[in-house]
Coordinates of C-alpha atoms in Angstrom, one line a residue:
X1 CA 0.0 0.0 0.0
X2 CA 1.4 3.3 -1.0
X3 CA 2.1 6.3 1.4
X4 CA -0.5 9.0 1.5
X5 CA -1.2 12.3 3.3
X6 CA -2.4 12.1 7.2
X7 CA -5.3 14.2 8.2
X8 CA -6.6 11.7 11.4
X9 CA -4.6 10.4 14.3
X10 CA -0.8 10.0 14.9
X11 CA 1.4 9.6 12.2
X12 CA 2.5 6.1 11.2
X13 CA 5.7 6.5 9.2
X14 CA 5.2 3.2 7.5
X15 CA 1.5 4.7 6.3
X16 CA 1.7 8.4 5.6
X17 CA 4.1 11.1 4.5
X18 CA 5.5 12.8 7.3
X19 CA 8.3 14.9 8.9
X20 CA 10.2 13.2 11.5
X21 CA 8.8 14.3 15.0
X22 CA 11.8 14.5 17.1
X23 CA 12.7 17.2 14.5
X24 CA 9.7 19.3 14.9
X25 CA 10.9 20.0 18.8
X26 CA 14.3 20.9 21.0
X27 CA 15.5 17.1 21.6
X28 CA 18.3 17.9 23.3
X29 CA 16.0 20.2 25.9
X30 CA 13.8 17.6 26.2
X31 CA 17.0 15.1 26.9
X32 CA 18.1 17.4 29.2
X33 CA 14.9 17.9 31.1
X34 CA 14.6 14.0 31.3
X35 CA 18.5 13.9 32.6
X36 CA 17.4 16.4 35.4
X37 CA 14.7 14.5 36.9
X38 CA 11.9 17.2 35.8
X39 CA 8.2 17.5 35.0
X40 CA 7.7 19.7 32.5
X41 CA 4.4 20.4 29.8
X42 CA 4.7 19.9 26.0
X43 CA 1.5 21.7 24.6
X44 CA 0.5 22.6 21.2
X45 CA -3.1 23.0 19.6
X46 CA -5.1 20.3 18.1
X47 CA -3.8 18.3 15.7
X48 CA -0.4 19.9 15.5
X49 CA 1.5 16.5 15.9
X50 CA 1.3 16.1 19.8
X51 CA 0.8 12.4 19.8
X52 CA 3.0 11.4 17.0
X53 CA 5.6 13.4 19.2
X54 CA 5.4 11.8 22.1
X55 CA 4.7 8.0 21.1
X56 CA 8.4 9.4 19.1
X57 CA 9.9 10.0 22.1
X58 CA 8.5 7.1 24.0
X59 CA 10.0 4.8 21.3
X60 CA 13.3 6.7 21.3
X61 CA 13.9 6.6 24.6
X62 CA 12.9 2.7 25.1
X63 CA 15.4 2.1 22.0
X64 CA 18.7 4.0 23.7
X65 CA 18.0 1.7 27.0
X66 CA 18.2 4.2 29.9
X67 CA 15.2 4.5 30.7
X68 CA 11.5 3.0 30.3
X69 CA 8.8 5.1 28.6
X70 CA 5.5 5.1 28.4
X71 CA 2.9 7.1 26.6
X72 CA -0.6 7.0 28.4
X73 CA -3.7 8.9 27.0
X74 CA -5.9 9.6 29.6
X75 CA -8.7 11.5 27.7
X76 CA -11.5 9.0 28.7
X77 CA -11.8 10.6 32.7
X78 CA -13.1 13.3 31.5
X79 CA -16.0 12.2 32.0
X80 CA -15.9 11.5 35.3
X81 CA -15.8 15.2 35.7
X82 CA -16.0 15.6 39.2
X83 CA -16.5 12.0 40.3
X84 CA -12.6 11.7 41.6
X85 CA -13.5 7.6 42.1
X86 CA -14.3 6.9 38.4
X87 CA -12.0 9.2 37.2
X88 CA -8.6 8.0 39.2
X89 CA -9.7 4.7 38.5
X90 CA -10.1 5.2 34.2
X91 CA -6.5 6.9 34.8
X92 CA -4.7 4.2 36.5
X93 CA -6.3 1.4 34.4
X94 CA -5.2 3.4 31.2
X95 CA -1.8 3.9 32.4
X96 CA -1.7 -0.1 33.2
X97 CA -3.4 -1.1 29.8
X98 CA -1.0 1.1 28.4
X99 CA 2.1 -0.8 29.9
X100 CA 0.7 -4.1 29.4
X101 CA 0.7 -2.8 25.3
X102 CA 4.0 -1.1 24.9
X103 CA 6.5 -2.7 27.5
X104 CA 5.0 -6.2 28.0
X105 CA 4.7 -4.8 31.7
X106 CA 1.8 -7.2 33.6
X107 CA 2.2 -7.2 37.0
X108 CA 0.7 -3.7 37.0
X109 CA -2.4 -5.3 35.9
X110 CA -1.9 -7.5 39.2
X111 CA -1.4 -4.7 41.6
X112 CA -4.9 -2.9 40.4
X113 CA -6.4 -5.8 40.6
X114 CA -5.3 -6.8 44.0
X115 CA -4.6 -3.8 45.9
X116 CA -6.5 -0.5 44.4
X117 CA -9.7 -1.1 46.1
X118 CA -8.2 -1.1 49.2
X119 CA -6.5 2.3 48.6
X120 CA -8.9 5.7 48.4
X121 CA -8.6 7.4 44.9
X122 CA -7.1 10.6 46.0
X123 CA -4.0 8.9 46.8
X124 CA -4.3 5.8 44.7
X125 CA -2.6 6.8 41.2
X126 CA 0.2 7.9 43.5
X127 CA 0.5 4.8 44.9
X128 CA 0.7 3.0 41.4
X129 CA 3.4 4.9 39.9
X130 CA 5.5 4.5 43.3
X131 CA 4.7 0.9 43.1
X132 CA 6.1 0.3 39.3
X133 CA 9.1 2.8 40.0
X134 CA 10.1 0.6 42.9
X135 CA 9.9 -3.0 41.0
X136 CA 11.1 -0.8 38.0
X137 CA 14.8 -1.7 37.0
X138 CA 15.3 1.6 35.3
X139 CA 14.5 5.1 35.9
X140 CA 10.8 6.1 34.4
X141 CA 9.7 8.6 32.1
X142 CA 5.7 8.9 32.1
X143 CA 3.9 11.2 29.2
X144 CA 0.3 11.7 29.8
X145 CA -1.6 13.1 27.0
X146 CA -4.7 15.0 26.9
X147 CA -4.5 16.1 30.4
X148 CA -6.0 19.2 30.3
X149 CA -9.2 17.5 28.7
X150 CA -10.0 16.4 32.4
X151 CA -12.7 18.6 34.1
X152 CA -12.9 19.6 37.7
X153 CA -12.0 17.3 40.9
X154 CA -10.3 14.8 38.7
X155 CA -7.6 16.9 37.3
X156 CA -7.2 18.3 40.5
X157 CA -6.8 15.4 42.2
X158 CA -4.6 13.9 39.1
X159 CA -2.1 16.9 39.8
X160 CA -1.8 16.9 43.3
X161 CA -1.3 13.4 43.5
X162 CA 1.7 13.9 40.4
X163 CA 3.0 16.3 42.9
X164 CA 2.8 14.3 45.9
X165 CA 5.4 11.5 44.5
X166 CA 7.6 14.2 42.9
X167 CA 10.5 14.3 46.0
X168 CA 10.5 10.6 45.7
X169 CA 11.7 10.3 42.0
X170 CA 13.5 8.4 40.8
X171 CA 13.6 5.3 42.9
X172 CA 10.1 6.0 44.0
X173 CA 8.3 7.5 41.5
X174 CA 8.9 8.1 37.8
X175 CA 12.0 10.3 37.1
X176 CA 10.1 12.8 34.9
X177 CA 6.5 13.5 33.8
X178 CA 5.7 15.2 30.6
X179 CA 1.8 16.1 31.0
X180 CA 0.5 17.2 27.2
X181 CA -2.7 19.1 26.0
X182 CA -3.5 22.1 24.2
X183 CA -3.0 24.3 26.9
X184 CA -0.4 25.2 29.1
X185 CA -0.8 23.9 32.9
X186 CA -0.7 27.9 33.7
X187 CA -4.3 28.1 31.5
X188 CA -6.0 25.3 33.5
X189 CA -9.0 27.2 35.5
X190 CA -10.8 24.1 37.4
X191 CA -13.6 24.1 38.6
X192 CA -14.2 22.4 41.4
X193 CA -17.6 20.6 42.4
X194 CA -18.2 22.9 44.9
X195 CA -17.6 26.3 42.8
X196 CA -14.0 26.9 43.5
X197 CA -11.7 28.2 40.6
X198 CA -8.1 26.3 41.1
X199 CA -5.5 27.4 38.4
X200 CA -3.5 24.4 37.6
X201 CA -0.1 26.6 38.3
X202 CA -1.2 26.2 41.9
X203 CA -2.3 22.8 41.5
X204 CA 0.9 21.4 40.0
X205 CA 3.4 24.0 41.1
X206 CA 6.8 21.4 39.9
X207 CA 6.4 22.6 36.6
X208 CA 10.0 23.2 35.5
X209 CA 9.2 24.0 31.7
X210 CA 6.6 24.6 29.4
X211 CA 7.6 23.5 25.3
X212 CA 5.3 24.5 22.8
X213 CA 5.1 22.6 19.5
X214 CA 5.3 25.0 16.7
X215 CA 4.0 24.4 12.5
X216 CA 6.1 23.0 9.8
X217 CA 8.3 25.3 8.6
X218 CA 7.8 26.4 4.5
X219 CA 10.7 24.1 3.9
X220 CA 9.0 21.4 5.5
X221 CA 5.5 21.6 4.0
X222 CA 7.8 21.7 0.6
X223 CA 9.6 18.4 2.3
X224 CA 6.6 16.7 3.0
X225 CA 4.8 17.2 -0.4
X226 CA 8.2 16.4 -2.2
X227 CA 7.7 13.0 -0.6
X228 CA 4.8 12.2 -2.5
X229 CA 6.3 13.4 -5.5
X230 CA 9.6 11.0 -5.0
X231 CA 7.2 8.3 -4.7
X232 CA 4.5 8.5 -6.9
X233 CA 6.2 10.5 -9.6
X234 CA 3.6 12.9 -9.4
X235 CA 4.5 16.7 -9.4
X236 CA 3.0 20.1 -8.4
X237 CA 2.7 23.3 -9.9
X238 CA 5.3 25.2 -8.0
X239 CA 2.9 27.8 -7.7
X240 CA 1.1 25.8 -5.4
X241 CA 3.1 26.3 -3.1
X242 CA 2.7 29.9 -2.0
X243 CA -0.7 29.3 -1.9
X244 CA -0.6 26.4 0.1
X245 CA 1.7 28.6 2.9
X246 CA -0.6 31.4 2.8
X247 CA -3.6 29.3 4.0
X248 CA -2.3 27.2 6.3
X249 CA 1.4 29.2 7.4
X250 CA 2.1 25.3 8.1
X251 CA -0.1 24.1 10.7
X252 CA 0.3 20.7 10.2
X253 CA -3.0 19.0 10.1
X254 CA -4.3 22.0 7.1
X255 CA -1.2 20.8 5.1
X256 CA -1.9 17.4 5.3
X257 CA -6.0 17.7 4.7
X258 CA -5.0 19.8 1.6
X259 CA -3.0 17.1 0.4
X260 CA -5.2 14.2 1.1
X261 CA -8.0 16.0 -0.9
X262 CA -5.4 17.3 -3.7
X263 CA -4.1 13.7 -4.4
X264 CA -7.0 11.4 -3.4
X265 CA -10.3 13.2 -2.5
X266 CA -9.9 14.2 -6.3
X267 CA -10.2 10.9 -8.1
X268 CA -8.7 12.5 -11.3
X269 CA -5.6 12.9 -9.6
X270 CA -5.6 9.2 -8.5
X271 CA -3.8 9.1 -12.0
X272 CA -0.5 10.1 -11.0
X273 CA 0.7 10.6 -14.5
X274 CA -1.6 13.9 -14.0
X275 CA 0.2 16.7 -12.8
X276 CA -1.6 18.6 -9.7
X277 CA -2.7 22.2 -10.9
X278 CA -3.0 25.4 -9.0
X279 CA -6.6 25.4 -10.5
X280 CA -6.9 21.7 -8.2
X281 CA -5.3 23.2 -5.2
X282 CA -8.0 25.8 -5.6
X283 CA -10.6 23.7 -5.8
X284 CA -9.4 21.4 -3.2
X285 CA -9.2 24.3 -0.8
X286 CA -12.7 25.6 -1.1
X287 CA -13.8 21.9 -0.4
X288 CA -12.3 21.4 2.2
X289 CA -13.3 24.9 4.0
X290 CA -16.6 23.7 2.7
X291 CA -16.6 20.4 4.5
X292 CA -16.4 21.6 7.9
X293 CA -14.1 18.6 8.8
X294 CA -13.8 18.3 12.5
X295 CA -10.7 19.9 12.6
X296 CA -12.3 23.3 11.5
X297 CA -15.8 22.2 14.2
X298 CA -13.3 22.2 17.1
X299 CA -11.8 25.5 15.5
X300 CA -14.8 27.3 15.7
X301 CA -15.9 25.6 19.0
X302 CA -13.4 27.2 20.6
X303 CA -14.9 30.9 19.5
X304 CA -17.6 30.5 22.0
X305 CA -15.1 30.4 25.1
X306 CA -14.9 34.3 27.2
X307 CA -10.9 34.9 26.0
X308 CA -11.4 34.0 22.7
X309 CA -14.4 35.7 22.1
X310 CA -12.9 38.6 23.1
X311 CA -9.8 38.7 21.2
X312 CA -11.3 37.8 18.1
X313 CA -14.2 40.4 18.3
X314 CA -11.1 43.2 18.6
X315 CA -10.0 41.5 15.4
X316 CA -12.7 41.3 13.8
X317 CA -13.6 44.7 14.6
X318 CA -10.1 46.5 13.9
X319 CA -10.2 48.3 17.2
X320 CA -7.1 49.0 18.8
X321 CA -9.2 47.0 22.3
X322 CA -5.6 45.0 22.3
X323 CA -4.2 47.6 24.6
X324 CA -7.3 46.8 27.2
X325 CA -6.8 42.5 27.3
X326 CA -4.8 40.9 29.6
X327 CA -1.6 39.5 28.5
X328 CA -3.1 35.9 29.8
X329 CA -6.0 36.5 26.8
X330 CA -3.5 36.7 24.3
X331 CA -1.3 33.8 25.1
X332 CA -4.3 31.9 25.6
X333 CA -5.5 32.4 22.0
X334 CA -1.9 32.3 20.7
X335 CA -1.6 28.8 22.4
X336 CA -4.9 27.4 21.2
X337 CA -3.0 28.1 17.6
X338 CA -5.9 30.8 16.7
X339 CA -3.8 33.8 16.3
X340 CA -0.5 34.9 15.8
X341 CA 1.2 38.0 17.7
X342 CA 4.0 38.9 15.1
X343 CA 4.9 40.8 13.2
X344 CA 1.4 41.9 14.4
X345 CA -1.9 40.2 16.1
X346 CA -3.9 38.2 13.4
X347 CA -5.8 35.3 12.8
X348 CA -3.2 32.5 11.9
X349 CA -3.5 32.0 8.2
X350 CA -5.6 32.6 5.5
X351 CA -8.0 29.1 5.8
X352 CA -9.1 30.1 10.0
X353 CA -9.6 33.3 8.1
X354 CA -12.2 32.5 6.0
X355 CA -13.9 30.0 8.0
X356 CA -14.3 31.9 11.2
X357 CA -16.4 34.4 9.8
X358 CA -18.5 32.0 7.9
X359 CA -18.8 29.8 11.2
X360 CA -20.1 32.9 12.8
X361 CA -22.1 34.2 9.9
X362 CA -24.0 30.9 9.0
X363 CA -27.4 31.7 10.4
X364 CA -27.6 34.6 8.6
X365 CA -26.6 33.4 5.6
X366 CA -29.0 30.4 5.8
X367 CA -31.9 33.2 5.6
X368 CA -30.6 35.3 2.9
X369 CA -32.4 34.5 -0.2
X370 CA -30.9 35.5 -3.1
X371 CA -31.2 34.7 -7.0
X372 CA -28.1 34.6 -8.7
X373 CA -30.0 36.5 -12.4
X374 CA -30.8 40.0 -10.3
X375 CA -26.9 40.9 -9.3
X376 CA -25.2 39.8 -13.1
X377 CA -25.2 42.2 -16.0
X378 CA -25.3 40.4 -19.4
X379 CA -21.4 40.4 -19.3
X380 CA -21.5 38.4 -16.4
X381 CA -20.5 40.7 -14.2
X382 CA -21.6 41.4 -10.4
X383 CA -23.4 45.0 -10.3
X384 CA -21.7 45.9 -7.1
X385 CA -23.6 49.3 -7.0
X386 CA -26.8 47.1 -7.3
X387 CA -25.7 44.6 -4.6
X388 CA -24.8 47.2 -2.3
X389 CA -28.1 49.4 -2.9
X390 CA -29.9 46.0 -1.7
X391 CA -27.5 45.1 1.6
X392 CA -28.2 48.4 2.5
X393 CA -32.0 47.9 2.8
X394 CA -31.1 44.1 4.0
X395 CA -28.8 46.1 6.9
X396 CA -31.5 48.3 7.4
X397 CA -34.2 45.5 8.3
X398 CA -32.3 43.5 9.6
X399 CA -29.2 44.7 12.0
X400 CA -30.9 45.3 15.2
X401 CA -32.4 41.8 15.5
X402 CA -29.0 40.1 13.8
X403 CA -26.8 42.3 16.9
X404 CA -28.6 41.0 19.0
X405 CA -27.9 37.2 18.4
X406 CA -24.1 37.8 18.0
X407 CA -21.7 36.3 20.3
X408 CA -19.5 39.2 18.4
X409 CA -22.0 42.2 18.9
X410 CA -18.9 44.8 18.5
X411 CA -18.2 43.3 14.8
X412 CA -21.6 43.0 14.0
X413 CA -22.0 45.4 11.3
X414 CA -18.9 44.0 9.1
X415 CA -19.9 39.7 10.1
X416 CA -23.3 41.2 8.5
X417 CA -21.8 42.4 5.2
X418 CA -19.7 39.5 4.9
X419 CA -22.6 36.9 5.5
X420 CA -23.8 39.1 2.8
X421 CA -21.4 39.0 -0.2
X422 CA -20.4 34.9 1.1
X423 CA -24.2 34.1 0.1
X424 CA -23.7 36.0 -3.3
X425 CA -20.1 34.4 -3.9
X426 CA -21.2 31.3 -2.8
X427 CA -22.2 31.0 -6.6
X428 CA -19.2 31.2 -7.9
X429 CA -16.8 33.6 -6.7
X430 CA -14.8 34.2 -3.6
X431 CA -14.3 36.7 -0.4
X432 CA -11.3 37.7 0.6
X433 CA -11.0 39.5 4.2
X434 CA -7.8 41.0 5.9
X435 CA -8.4 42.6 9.4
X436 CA -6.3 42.8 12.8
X437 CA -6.0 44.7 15.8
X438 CA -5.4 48.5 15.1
X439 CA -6.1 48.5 11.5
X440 CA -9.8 50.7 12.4
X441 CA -10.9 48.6 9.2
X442 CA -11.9 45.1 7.3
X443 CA -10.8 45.0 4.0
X444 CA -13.0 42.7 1.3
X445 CA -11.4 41.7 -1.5
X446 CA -14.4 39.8 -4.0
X447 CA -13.6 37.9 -6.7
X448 CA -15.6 37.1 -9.6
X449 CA -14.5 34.6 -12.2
X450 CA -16.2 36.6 -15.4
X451 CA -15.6 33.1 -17.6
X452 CA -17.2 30.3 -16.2
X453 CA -15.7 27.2 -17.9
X454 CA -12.0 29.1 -16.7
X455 CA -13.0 30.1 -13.4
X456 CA -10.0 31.8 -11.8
X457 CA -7.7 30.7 -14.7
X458 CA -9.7 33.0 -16.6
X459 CA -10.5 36.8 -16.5
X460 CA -11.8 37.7 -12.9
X461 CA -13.5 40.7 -12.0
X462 CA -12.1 42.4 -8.3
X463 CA -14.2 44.6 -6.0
X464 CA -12.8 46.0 -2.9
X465 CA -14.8 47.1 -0.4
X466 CA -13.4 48.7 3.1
X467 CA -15.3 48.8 5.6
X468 CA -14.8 51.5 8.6
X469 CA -16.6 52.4 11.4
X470 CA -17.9 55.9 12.2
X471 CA -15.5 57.0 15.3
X472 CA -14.3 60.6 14.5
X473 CA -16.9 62.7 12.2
X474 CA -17.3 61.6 8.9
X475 CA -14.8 64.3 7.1
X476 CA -12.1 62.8 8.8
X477 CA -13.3 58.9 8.5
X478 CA -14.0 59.4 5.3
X479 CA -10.7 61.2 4.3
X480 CA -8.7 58.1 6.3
X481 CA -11.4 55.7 4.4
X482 CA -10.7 57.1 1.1
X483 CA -6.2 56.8 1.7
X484 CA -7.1 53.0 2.9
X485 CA -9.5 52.0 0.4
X486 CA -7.3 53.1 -2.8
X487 CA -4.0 51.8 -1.4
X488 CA -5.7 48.8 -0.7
X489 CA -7.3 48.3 -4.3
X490 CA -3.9 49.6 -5.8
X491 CA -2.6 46.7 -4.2
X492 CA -5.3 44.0 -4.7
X493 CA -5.0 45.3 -8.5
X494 CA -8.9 45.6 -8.0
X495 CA -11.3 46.5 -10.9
X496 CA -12.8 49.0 -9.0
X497 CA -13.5 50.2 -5.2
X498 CA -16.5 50.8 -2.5
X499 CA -15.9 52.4 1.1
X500 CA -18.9 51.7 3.7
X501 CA -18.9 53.7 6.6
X502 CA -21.2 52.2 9.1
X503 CA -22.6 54.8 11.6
X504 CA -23.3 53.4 15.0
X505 CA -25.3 55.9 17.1
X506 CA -28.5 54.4 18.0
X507 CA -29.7 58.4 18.2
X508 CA -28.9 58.8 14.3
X509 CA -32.2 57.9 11.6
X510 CA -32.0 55.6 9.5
X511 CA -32.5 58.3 6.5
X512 CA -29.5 59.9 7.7
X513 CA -27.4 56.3 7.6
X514 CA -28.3 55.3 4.6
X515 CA -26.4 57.2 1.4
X516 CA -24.6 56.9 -1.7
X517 CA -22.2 59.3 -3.3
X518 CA -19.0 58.8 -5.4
X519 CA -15.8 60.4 -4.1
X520 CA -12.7 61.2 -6.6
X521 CA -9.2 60.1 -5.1
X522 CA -6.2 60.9 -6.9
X523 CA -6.5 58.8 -10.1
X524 CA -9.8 57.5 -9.3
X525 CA -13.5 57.2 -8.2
X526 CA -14.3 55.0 -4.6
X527 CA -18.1 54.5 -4.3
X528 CA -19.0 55.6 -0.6
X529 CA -22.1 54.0 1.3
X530 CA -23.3 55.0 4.6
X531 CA -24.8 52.1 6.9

């Protein structure tokens, strides 16, 4: 069976294309850290590589001989939530299944069996690991995975009894303890069953490190497909390639799902004498934003939570509310692999771009109705002034109830637009959006493939529309809207250019919102919309 591109579980080398795991972090840290008898977390967001890291590391260190390691995942307690009896007990009998599979370890299986009945939970998965690191002939090196999927009483009790071993390591408890999750041990807020908030720094206060998995590098994703290319023959448009890094900037599991869908989701390119085309990646993209694969649910799951909501709104929204959030928001977000915070704060690539809006926007674009003949001129073209004329009546009617539902009230009036122009695109064409903290703007980029049959091969119509919100007068937003909106269709090479100013003040009618007026900037004409 030939290799092919992972997009589910760890990476089996023998299976799937991959980068070599031990490469991805600092080895010789990690050494180190083992060497020094420390616990220390290794966190990353989902489906970065986590696992096939650490079942790397498990099988490295067992193959060098100083030490025995195991790899236990211990997502199943959580749900015991705050039952600490079940929960304790799915940990310990994970950690001994575990043993039983990768060292050939049984006498674990004895001890639970025999003894853990006896012993009450809050002490009893400290008892197990100082039972196997006595009869164990070699110092051990524990890595528990999906740790901070635990809820409540559990993971407190899991910590505390990690911590209560720790000044017996290594002859009587494992040498070091790599605990593994999305989040840092610093972000775990636990509740406990009887309302307290713990934070897991307090909890499990032997932390010595915290490692954070990072993406491929753009050599790597360039490695990784080269792989398929060396062993199927099969090549790629080079230009592929800065396409590929500009929607996923590497994270690993959007490199891989792209691949999987360019070489086999597309039966025509099971023929590997095909080349793969930048007009394939481009389709393969939009169907895989358009399959809402689980990796892009649990994306926008995560938009519900209080700190994410509230760095993404600022984003979203263009307001300079990064000065107000606490440092711990940021990280957060940054850690859960949402944004990144240089050069400048922004949504991580061009893909979580795209789908967070839609993700948020998907109600409302269920109820627009829209027929595709009214907004096409007999060239084929969208009628952008016609489109516009008709969201404004849509914004109108509609943006007081549509607020009101939003999770992100503060972007409301640009999510609106958007959910707007996806439904119209949605037929054909595409939406392009740029924002970030301090930019006091959205920018829209629409593009319209004029020639069916070439699609974006072909001759493509671009409309850029800014979007600004009404802060200081409108004089001096519009003069700042005017600067932004030509720059910005200068450099989007756009066929032609629409500023909407949405004015805010619930005191202001709705006859004095709602306008349309051209405005000449230098060498050319922006349509302005009030909103």
């Amino acid at each position: 069976m030939p290799r092919f591109f992972n997009n589910a579980g760890p990476v089996v080398p023998a299976d799937h294309y991959c980068i070599d795991p031990l490469n991805r972090v600092d080895w010789e840290e990690i050494e180190q850290l083992i060497r020094q008898k420390r616990y220390f977390v290794l966190h990353a967001p989902r489906q970065t590589g986590k696992t096939s890291t650490l079942l790397a590391i498990m099988d490295e260190l067992n193959r060098a001989g100083d030490y025995v390691a195991l790899y236990v995942n211990i997502e199943a307690a959580q749900a015991a939530r705050h039952d600490v009896e079940a929960g304790i007990a799915t940990v310990c009998s994970a950690l001994v299944s575990e043993a039983e599979y990768y060292l050939g370890e049984c006498n674990l299986q004895t001890w639970l069996r025999q003894e853990s009945a006896q012993i009450p939970a809050h002490n009893r998965f400290t008892k197990l690991l100082g039972y196997w690191a006595i009869h164990c002939d070699k110092p051990i090196v524990l890595m528990l995975d999906e740790v901070d999927a635990l809820v409540g009483d559990t993971l407190i009790s899991l910590l505390r009894q990690l911590r209560a071993g720790y000044a017996r390591r290594p002859k009587g408890f494992p040498q070091s303890v790599i605990l593994c999750g999305v989040r840092d041990v610093r972000d775990y807020r636990i509740h406990t069953s009887h309302q307290e908030i713990i934070t897991g720094g307090s909890a499990f206060n032997i932390k010595a490190e915290s490692l954070r998995m990072g993406n491929f590098s753009a050599e790597e994703v360039k490695a990784l497909y080269q792989q398929h290319t060396d062993e199927t023959g099969q090549a790629f448009d080079p230009g592929i390639f800065a396409e590929l890094w500009a929607d996923t900037e590497g994270q690993p599991w959007l490199v891989n799902a792209l691949g999987y869908e360019l070489t086999w989701k597309d039966r025509a390119a099971r023929d590997r004498s095909q080349p793969i085309t930048l007009e394939g990646y481009e389709a393969a993209r939009e169907r895989l934003i358009q399959s809402r694969a689980t990796h892009l649910d649990q994306l926008a799951d995560k938009l519900s939570e209080p700190r994410v909501n509230r760095v993404i709104s600022a984003l979203l929204d263009g307001e300079e509310s990064r000065l107000h959030f606490a440092e711990a928001d940021l990280l957060y977000v940054a850690d859960l692999g949402l944004i990144q915070r240089k050069p400048e704060v922004r949504i991580s690539n061009r893909i979580y771009r795209e789908v967070i809006p839609r993700e948020i926007t998907a109600p409302i674009q269920d109820g627009i109705h829209l027929e595709q003949s009214w907004y096409l001129t007999a060239e084929r073209k969208l009628d952008m002034v016609k489109l516009l004329e008709a969201f404004q009546q849509f914004f109108r009617e509609h943006s007081d109830a549509w607020s009101q539902q939003f999770a992100f009230r503060e972007a409301g009036p640009q999510l609106l637009l958007q959910a707007y122009l996806q439904r119209v695109v949605n037929g054909g064409g595409r939406v392009n959006r740029e924002y970030g903290l301090g930019r006091r703007r959205t920018d829209v980029l629409v593009e319209w493939p004029l020639d069916a049959e070439q699609g974006f091969f072909g001759p493509v119509q671009r409309v850029v529309i800014e979007l600004k919100i009404l802060h200081k007068g409108l004089e001096k937003t519009l003069a700042e809207g005017l600067a932004q909106t030509a720059d910005y269709a200068d450099r989007a090479g756009a066929d032609e250019a629409h500023l909407i100013i949405f004015n805010r003040d619930a005191e202001t009618l709705w006859e004095d919102k709602i306008w349309h007026r051209q405005e000449p900037w230098q060498n050319c004409t922006i349509d302005v919309w009030g909103a």
